[in-house]
Short mmCIF file of C-alpha atoms in Angstrom, two decimals:
data_model
loop_
_atom_site.label_atom_id
_atom_site.label_comp_id
_atom_site.label_asym_id
_atom_site.label_seq_id
_atom_site.Cartn_x
_atom_site.Cartn_y
_atom_site.Cartn_z
CA MET A 1 -0.03 0.39 -0.15
CA LYS A 2 1.84 2.95 -0.80
CA GLY A 3 1.36 6.77 -1.36
CA ILE A 4 -1.12 6.71 1.45
CA GLY A 5 0.12 9.97 2.66
CA LYS A 6 0.74 9.75 6.32
CA THR A 7 3.70 9.57 8.71
CA LEU A 8 5.04 7.85 11.66
CA LEU A 9 7.24 9.86 14.00
CA LEU A 10 8.68 6.85 16.44
CA ILE A 11 11.06 8.41 19.40
CA GLY A 12 13.50 5.90 20.69
CA ALA A 13 14.15 3.44 17.21
CA THR A 14 16.52 1.48 18.33
CA SER A 15 14.21 -0.29 20.81
CA ASP A 16 12.73 -3.15 20.29
CA ILE A 17 9.37 -1.87 20.60
CA GLY A 18 10.29 0.90 18.56
CA ARG A 19 11.62 -1.20 15.70
CA ALA A 20 8.55 -3.11 15.27
CA THR A 21 6.05 -0.41 15.62
CA ALA A 22 8.23 1.97 13.33
CA LEU A 23 7.82 -1.60 11.13
CA ILE A 24 4.22 -2.34 11.24
CA TYR A 25 3.54 1.84 9.57
CA ALA A 26 6.16 1.08 7.32
CA GLU A 27 4.13 -1.94 6.23
CA ALA A 28 0.92 -0.42 6.19
CA GLY A 29 2.67 2.05 3.15
CA TRP A 30 2.96 4.86 5.58
CA ASP A 31 6.40 7.26 5.94
CA VAL A 32 8.07 6.47 9.34
CA LEU A 33 10.64 9.68 10.64
CA LEU A 34 12.94 7.82 12.98
CA ALA A 35 14.56 9.40 16.03
CA GLY A 36 17.33 8.52 19.06
CA ARG A 37 19.78 9.31 20.43
CA ASN A 38 22.21 7.33 18.46
CA ARG A 39 22.51 8.54 14.55
CA SER A 40 24.36 5.54 12.82
CA ALA A 41 22.29 3.09 15.31
CA VAL A 42 18.36 4.90 14.19
CA GLN A 43 20.30 4.51 10.35
CA ARG A 44 20.83 0.81 10.22
CA GLU A 45 16.84 0.08 11.33
CA ALA A 46 15.82 3.27 8.91
CA ASP A 47 17.74 0.67 6.13
CA ASP A 48 16.74 -2.78 7.26
CA ILE A 49 12.74 -1.16 7.82
CA SER A 50 13.23 0.53 4.28
CA ALA A 51 14.67 -2.08 1.87
CA ARG A 52 11.78 -4.75 3.75
CA THR A 53 9.28 -2.87 2.67
CA GLY A 54 10.17 -0.04 0.74
CA ALA A 55 8.61 2.78 2.97
CA ASN A 56 9.70 5.87 2.88
CA VAL A 57 12.76 6.67 6.18
CA LEU A 58 14.46 9.22 7.85
CA VAL A 59 16.59 9.42 10.60
CA HIS A 60 16.32 11.97 13.20
CA GLU A 61 19.16 12.58 16.46
CA LEU A 62 17.79 12.88 19.72
CA ASP A 63 18.45 11.74 23.08
CA ILE A 64 15.34 11.99 25.18
CA LEU A 65 16.86 13.59 28.41
CA THR A 66 18.51 16.91 26.86
CA THR A 67 15.58 18.70 26.65
CA SER A 68 17.19 21.71 25.55
CA ARG A 69 16.99 20.36 22.57
CA PHE A 70 12.92 19.93 21.90
CA GLU A 71 11.82 23.05 20.47
CA ASP A 72 14.40 22.66 17.65
CA PHE A 73 14.02 19.03 16.89
CA VAL A 74 9.75 19.60 17.04
CA GLY A 75 10.47 22.78 14.67
CA VAL A 76 12.27 21.40 12.54
CA VAL A 77 10.67 17.79 11.70
CA SER A 78 8.69 17.68 8.21
CA PRO A 79 6.57 17.02 7.16
CA LEU A 80 4.42 17.29 10.69
CA PRO A 81 4.03 13.75 11.61
CA ASP A 82 -0.04 12.17 11.33
CA THR A 83 0.86 10.06 14.71
CA ALA A 84 3.79 10.33 17.42
CA VAL A 85 4.75 7.19 19.06
CA CYS A 86 7.49 7.16 21.95
CA VAL A 87 8.04 4.09 23.18
CA VAL A 88 11.10 5.52 25.19
CA GLY A 89 11.69 3.94 28.18
CA GLU A 90 14.45 2.91 31.02
CA LEU A 91 13.71 0.38 33.46
CA GLY A 92 17.22 0.69 35.38
CA GLU A 93 17.76 -0.74 38.72
CA GLN A 94 15.87 -0.64 41.57
CA SER A 95 18.93 -0.78 44.40
CA ARG A 96 21.08 1.28 42.42
CA ALA A 97 18.39 4.41 41.88
CA GLU A 98 18.05 4.13 46.31
CA ARG A 99 21.58 4.34 46.68
CA GLU A 100 22.69 6.87 43.89
CA LEU A 101 20.82 10.04 43.14
CA GLU A 102 22.27 10.04 39.89
CA HIS A 103 20.89 6.61 38.75
CA ALA A 104 17.65 8.10 40.24
CA ALA A 105 17.42 10.64 38.83
CA MET A 106 17.97 8.64 35.13
CA ILE A 107 14.85 6.66 35.22
CA MET A 108 12.81 9.53 36.57
CA ARG A 109 14.11 12.12 33.36
CA THR A 110 14.05 8.96 30.59
CA ASN A 111 10.27 7.83 31.59
CA PHE A 112 8.76 10.90 32.32
CA GLU A 113 10.56 14.51 32.27
CA GLY A 114 11.67 13.39 28.53
CA PRO A 115 8.39 12.12 26.79
CA ALA A 116 6.46 14.64 28.97
CA LEU A 117 7.97 17.62 28.06
CA LEU A 118 8.28 16.25 24.06
CA LEU A 119 4.61 14.73 24.07
CA GLY A 120 3.49 17.80 25.50
CA LEU A 121 5.16 20.33 22.64
CA LEU A 122 4.16 17.74 19.45
CA ALA A 123 0.49 17.65 21.35
CA GLU A 124 0.25 22.43 20.10
CA ARG A 125 1.79 21.61 16.90
CA PHE A 126 -0.89 19.26 16.27
CA ALA A 127 -3.77 21.11 18.37
CA ALA A 128 -2.58 24.17 15.73
CA ARG A 129 -3.18 22.21 13.25
CA GLY A 130 -6.56 20.05 14.31
CA SER A 131 -5.97 17.15 14.32
CA GLY A 132 -2.54 14.30 15.08
CA THR A 133 -2.60 11.32 17.22
CA ILE A 134 0.02 10.79 20.41
CA VAL A 135 0.60 7.99 22.02
CA GLY A 136 2.56 6.88 25.42
CA ILE A 137 3.79 4.04 26.40
CA SER A 138 3.62 3.62 30.54
CA SER A 139 3.83 0.88 31.98
CA VAL A 140 1.27 -0.51 34.31
CA ALA A 141 4.06 -0.64 37.30
CA GLY A 142 3.30 2.83 36.96
CA ASP A 143 -0.85 1.38 38.43
CA ARG A 144 0.74 1.22 42.47
CA GLY A 145 4.20 2.02 43.95
CA ARG A 146 6.08 -1.58 44.62
CA ALA A 147 9.02 -2.17 46.61
CA SER A 148 10.47 -3.82 43.30
CA ASN A 149 10.38 -0.91 40.90
CA TYR A 150 9.40 2.06 42.49
CA VAL A 151 11.52 4.41 41.33
CA TYR A 152 10.47 3.34 37.44
CA GLY A 153 7.38 2.44 38.48
CA ALA A 154 6.53 5.90 39.96
CA ALA A 155 8.04 7.92 36.16
CA LYS A 156 5.89 5.92 34.62
CA ALA A 157 3.44 6.45 36.89
CA GLY A 158 3.65 10.99 35.77
CA LEU A 159 3.58 9.81 32.50
CA THR A 160 0.14 7.80 32.95
CA ALA A 161 -1.26 11.40 34.82
CA PHE A 162 0.13 13.88 32.19
CA LEU A 163 -0.80 12.13 29.31
CA SER A 164 -4.48 11.88 31.05
CA GLY A 165 -4.65 15.09 31.69
CA LEU A 166 -3.07 16.18 27.84
CA ARG A 167 -6.10 13.77 27.08
CA ASN A 168 -8.81 15.69 29.45
CA ARG A 169 -6.99 19.64 27.89
CA LEU A 170 -7.10 18.44 24.26
CA SER A 171 -10.95 17.66 24.04
CA GLY A 172 -12.30 18.18 21.52
CA SER A 173 -9.26 19.60 19.62
CA GLY A 174 -9.20 16.75 17.44
CA VAL A 175 -6.51 15.90 18.70
CA ARG A 176 -6.43 12.02 20.19
CA VAL A 177 -3.70 10.90 23.75
CA LEU A 178 -3.47 8.06 23.68
CA THR A 179 -1.82 5.77 27.19
CA VAL A 180 -0.43 2.47 26.32
CA LYS A 181 0.35 0.13 28.79
CA PRO A 182 2.24 -2.97 27.07
CA GLY A 183 3.45 -4.90 31.30
CA PHE A 184 6.25 -7.82 30.62
CA VAL A 185 7.70 -7.07 27.30
CA ARG A 186 10.54 -9.97 25.50
CA THR A 187 12.99 -7.25 25.03
CA ARG A 188 16.75 -6.76 25.67
CA MET A 189 15.83 -4.61 28.49
CA THR A 190 13.44 -7.23 30.76
CA ASN A 191 16.37 -10.08 28.99
CA THR A 192 17.58 -11.71 32.26
CA MET A 193 14.17 -11.67 33.68
CA LYS A 194 12.11 -14.78 34.81
CA LEU A 195 8.76 -14.08 32.77
CA PRO A 196 4.85 -15.76 33.01
CA PRO A 197 3.64 -16.34 30.28
CA LEU A 198 0.47 -15.82 30.10
CA LEU A 199 1.96 -12.04 30.92
CA THR A 200 4.42 -11.89 28.65
CA ALA A 201 3.99 -9.44 25.38
CA GLU A 202 6.45 -10.02 22.90
CA PRO A 203 6.96 -6.29 20.68
CA ARG A 204 5.28 -7.17 17.34
CA GLU A 205 2.37 -7.67 19.29
CA VAL A 206 2.72 -4.83 21.39
CA ALA A 207 2.48 -2.76 17.86
CA GLN A 208 -0.22 -4.59 16.71
CA ARG A 209 -2.12 -3.22 19.16
CA ILE A 210 -0.69 0.74 19.31
CA PHE A 211 -1.41 0.59 14.95
CA ALA A 212 -4.90 -0.99 15.95
CA VAL A 213 -5.67 1.31 18.67
CA ALA A 214 -4.18 4.47 17.28
CA GLU A 215 -5.17 4.32 13.82
CA GLY A 216 -8.12 1.69 14.17
CA GLY A 217 -9.83 3.37 16.99
CA ARG A 218 -10.45 0.12 18.20
CA GLY A 219 -9.33 -0.33 22.03
CA GLY A 220 -9.86 2.74 24.60
CA ASP A 221 -8.15 6.12 25.36
CA VAL A 222 -5.68 3.59 28.22
CA VAL A 223 -4.82 0.63 26.79
CA TYR A 224 -3.52 -3.11 28.24
CA VAL A 225 -2.20 -4.17 25.56
CA ARG A 226 -2.71 -7.87 26.62
CA PRO A 227 -6.27 -7.36 28.08
CA ILE A 228 -5.67 -9.75 31.66
CA TRP A 229 -3.57 -6.64 32.74
CA ARG A 230 -6.16 -4.22 33.75
CA PRO A 231 -7.55 -7.10 36.40
CA LEU A 232 -5.12 -7.38 37.72
CA MET A 233 -3.82 -4.36 38.14
CA THR A 234 -7.01 -3.36 39.60
CA VAL A 235 -6.96 -5.62 41.74
CA ILE A 236 -3.60 -5.04 42.81
CA ARG A 237 -4.87 -1.15 43.29
CA SER A 238 -7.49 -2.69 45.69
CA ILE A 239 -5.49 -3.88 48.62
CA PRO A 240 -5.51 -2.23 51.38
CA GLU A 241 -2.57 -0.27 52.16
CA PRO A 242 -1.37 -2.38 55.49
CA ILE A 243 -2.13 -5.72 53.88
CA PHE A 244 -0.03 -4.02 51.13
CA LYS A 245 3.20 -3.68 52.91
CA ARG A 246 3.89 -7.02 54.14
CA LEU A 247 3.57 -8.00 50.50
CA ARG A 248 6.76 -7.16 49.16
CA LEU A 249 6.04 -6.82 45.05
#
């Protein structure tokens, strides 16, 4: 399907989910703009996607922690995309974040500050045009703070709240704001973890769900990639605090 005339901006292009998402859009005939901090690595992804699909794939260099460059970046992205998907994330190490302020700050800035500020700028451009879709990848870890990953979870909770507020403010503007919570995903970031198969998605599964919700309108504004996560997190959120403290999840 060529000549569809739509453009995706994918932020976090060298991640497993990012690559899978860009490929899904390219296969559907979209032009793709890939953004990531390592230009040569992003270019390799662009060349591979273009070779596989024949899509027009362009590359932008962007570090999600260099927020001072965001306004310039948004100003030069051309064409202004129809859909922007931010898959940037960094799990980090909870135990290290408890000891090292810089590591905790990196986790918080990578998962909340950078994505929120960048998506906010893009949303303003979309609102001025009167159309567009913003997709932020959050996490079930943000649904309730847990001892095992509360620094990462707090950052994702912040992103979830930001996207909720942005969605509320832009309601009726022609701009859609979606929050996607993949749950466990089999990626390089989780390759040392033992993951429960029922709760674990593959990167392409996440990408397909993003495309279906963002472009097909199926799934609502807040999407759990595997539906089982919604009732599971509802139960976890409802556990009384005195009991929850003893669980050490």
